[in-house]
C-alpha cells in the first residue's frame, strides 16, 4: 500500500498516511492528523519531489549529456 506524506496545518506535525490510490482519491477529505486529529492537513510533496528529481537527474546524467559527470 502506498503511503503519502502529510503535514498538519494546526500542530505542524509531519506524518504519513497509508492508503490505496482508490482510498486517497475518494477519502482524502477524511484523512486526519495522526497527532491531533485535525482535518486541516495538506499533502507534503517535498520529499517525494526531491526523490523524483534526483532520479530524473540521474537518468539524464549520461556521459556526453552535458552534465557534471
Ligand atoms: Zn495535528
Coordinates of N, CA and C and ligand atoms in Angstrom, one line a residue:
X1 N 0.8 -1.2 0.0 CA 0.0 0.0 0.0 C 0.9 1.3 0.0
X2 N 0.7 2.2 -0.9 CA 1.5 3.4 -0.9 C 1.2 4.2 0.3
X3 N 2.2 5.0 0.6 CA 2.0 5.9 1.8 C 2.3 7.4 1.3
X4 N 1.6 8.3 1.9 CA 1.7 9.7 1.5 C 2.1 10.6 2.7
X5 N 3.0 11.5 2.4 CA 3.4 12.4 3.4 C 2.4 13.6 3.6
X6 N 2.0 13.8 4.8 CA 1.1 14.9 5.1 C 1.7 15.8 6.1
X7 N 1.2 17.0 6.1 CA 1.6 18.0 7.2 C 0.4 18.6 7.8
X8 N 0.3 18.6 9.1 CA -0.8 19.2 9.8 C -0.6 20.7 9.9
X9 N -1.7 21.4 9.5 CA -1.5 22.9 9.5 C -1.9 23.4 10.9
X10 N -2.4 22.6 11.7 CA -2.8 23.0 13.1 C -1.6 22.8 14.1
X11 N -1.0 21.6 14.0 CA 0.0 21.4 15.0 C 1.4 21.2 14.3
X12 N 1.4 21.4 13.0 CA 2.7 21.4 12.3 C 3.4 20.0 12.3
X13 N 2.6 19.0 12.6 CA 3.2 17.6 12.7 C 3.3 17.1 11.2
X14 N 4.4 16.4 11.0 CA 4.6 15.6 9.7 C 4.2 14.2 10.0
X15 N 3.4 13.6 9.2 CA 3.0 12.2 9.4 C 2.7 11.6 8.0
X16 N 2.6 10.3 8.1 CA 2.4 9.5 6.8 C 1.1 8.8 6.9
X17 N 0.3 8.8 5.8 CA -0.9 8.1 5.8 C -0.8 7.0 4.7
X18 N -1.2 5.8 5.1 CA -1.1 4.7 4.2 C -2.5 4.5 3.6
X19 N -2.6 4.5 2.3 CA -3.9 4.4 1.7 C -3.7 3.9 0.3
X20 N -4.7 3.2 -0.2 CA -4.6 2.8 -1.6 C -4.9 4.0 -2.5
X21 N -4.5 3.9 -3.8 CA -4.8 5.0 -4.7 C -6.3 5.3 -4.7
X22 N -7.1 4.3 -4.6 CA -8.5 4.5 -4.6 C -9.0 5.2 -3.4
X23 N -8.5 4.8 -2.3 CA -8.9 5.4 -1.0 C -8.5 6.9 -1.0
X24 N -7.3 7.2 -1.5 CA -6.8 8.5 -1.5 C -7.7 9.4 -2.4
X25 N -8.1 8.8 -3.5 CA -9.0 9.5 -4.4 C -10.3 9.9 -3.8
X26 N -10.9 8.9 -3.1 CA -12.3 9.0 -2.6 C -12.3 9.5 -1.2
X27 N -11.3 9.3 -0.4 CA -11.4 9.6 1.0 C -10.4 10.6 1.5
X28 N -9.7 11.2 0.6 CA -8.7 12.2 1.1 C -9.2 13.2 2.1
X29 N -10.5 13.6 1.9 CA -11.0 14.6 2.8 C -11.3 14.0 4.2
X30 N -11.2 12.7 4.3 CA -11.5 12.0 5.6 C -10.2 11.8 6.4
X31 N -9.1 12.1 5.7 CA -7.8 11.9 6.4 C -7.6 12.9 7.5
X32 N -7.1 12.5 8.6 CA -6.9 13.4 9.7 C -5.5 13.3 10.3
X33 N -5.1 14.3 11.0 CA -3.8 14.3 11.6 C -3.7 13.2 12.6
X34 N -2.6 12.5 12.5 CA -2.4 11.3 13.4 C -2.0 11.8 14.8
X35 N -1.7 13.1 15.0 CA -1.3 13.6 16.3 C -2.4 14.3 17.0
X36 N -3.1 15.2 16.3 CA -4.2 16.0 17.0 C -5.6 15.7 16.4
X37 N -5.6 14.9 15.3 CA -6.9 14.6 14.8 C -7.6 15.6 13.9
X38 N -6.8 16.7 13.6 CA -7.3 17.8 12.8 C -7.5 17.3 11.3
X39 N -8.5 17.9 10.7 CA -8.6 17.6 9.2 C -8.0 18.7 8.4
X40 N -7.4 19.6 9.1 CA -6.7 20.8 8.5 C -5.3 20.4 8.1
X41 N -5.2 19.5 7.1 CA -3.9 18.9 6.7 C -3.7 19.1 5.2
X42 N -2.5 19.1 4.8 CA -2.2 19.1 3.4 C -1.1 18.2 3.1
X43 N -1.2 17.6 1.8 CA -0.2 16.7 1.4 C 1.2 17.4 1.2
X44 N 2.2 16.8 1.7 CA 3.5 17.4 1.6 C 4.3 16.6 0.5
X45 N 4.5 17.3 -0.6 CA 5.1 16.7 -1.8 C 6.6 16.8 -1.7
X46 N 7.1 17.6 -0.8 CA 8.5 18.0 -0.9 C 9.4 16.8 -1.0
X47 N 9.2 15.8 -0.1 CA 10.1 14.7 0.0 C 10.1 13.9 -1.3
X48 N 8.8 13.6 -1.8 CA 8.6 12.8 -3.0 C 9.2 13.5 -4.2
X49 N 9.0 14.8 -4.3 CA 9.5 15.6 -5.4 C 11.0 15.5 -5.4
X50 N 11.7 15.6 -4.3 CA 13.1 15.6 -4.2 C 13.6 14.3 -4.7
X51 N 13.0 13.2 -4.3 CA 13.4 11.9 -4.7 C 13.2 11.7 -6.2
X52 N 12.1 12.2 -6.7 CA 11.8 12.1 -8.1 C 12.8 12.9 -8.9
X53 N 13.1 14.1 -8.5 CA 14.0 15.0 -9.2 C 15.4 14.4 -9.3
X54 N 15.8 13.8 -8.2 CA 17.2 13.2 -8.2 C 17.2 12.0 -9.1
X55 N 16.1 11.3 -9.1 CA 16.1 10.1 -10.0 C 16.1 10.6 -11.5
X56 N 15.3 11.6 -11.8 CA 15.3 12.1 -13.2 C 16.7 12.6 -13.6
X57 N 17.2 13.3 -12.6 CA 18.6 13.9 -12.9 C 19.5 12.7 -13.2
X58 N 19.4 11.7 -12.4 CA 20.3 10.5 -12.5 C 20.2 9.9 -13.9
X59 N 19.0 9.8 -14.4 CA 18.7 9.2 -15.7 C 19.3 10.0 -16.8
X60 N 19.2 11.3 -16.6 CA 19.7 12.2 -17.7 C 21.2 12.4 -17.6
X61 N 21.8 11.9 -16.6 CA 23.2 12.2 -16.3 C 24.0 11.1 -17.0
X62 N 24.2 11.2 -18.3 CA 25.0 10.2 -19.0 C 26.2 10.8 -19.6
X63 N 27.2 10.1 -19.9 CA 28.4 10.6 -20.5 C 28.1 11.4 -21.8
X64 N 28.6 12.6 -21.9 CA 28.3 13.3 -23.1 C 27.0 14.1 -23.0
X65 N 26.3 13.9 -21.9 CA 24.9 14.5 -21.8 C 25.0 16.0 -21.4
X66 N 26.2 16.4 -21.1 CA 26.4 17.8 -20.8 C 26.3 18.1 -19.3
X67 N 26.2 17.1 -18.5 CA 26.2 17.4 -17.0 C 27.5 17.1 -16.4
X68 N 27.6 17.2 -15.1 CA 28.9 17.3 -14.4 C 29.7 16.0 -14.6
X69 N 29.1 14.8 -14.7 CA 29.9 13.6 -14.7 C 29.9 13.0 -16.1
Ligands
LIG1 ZN1 -2.2 18.0 14.0

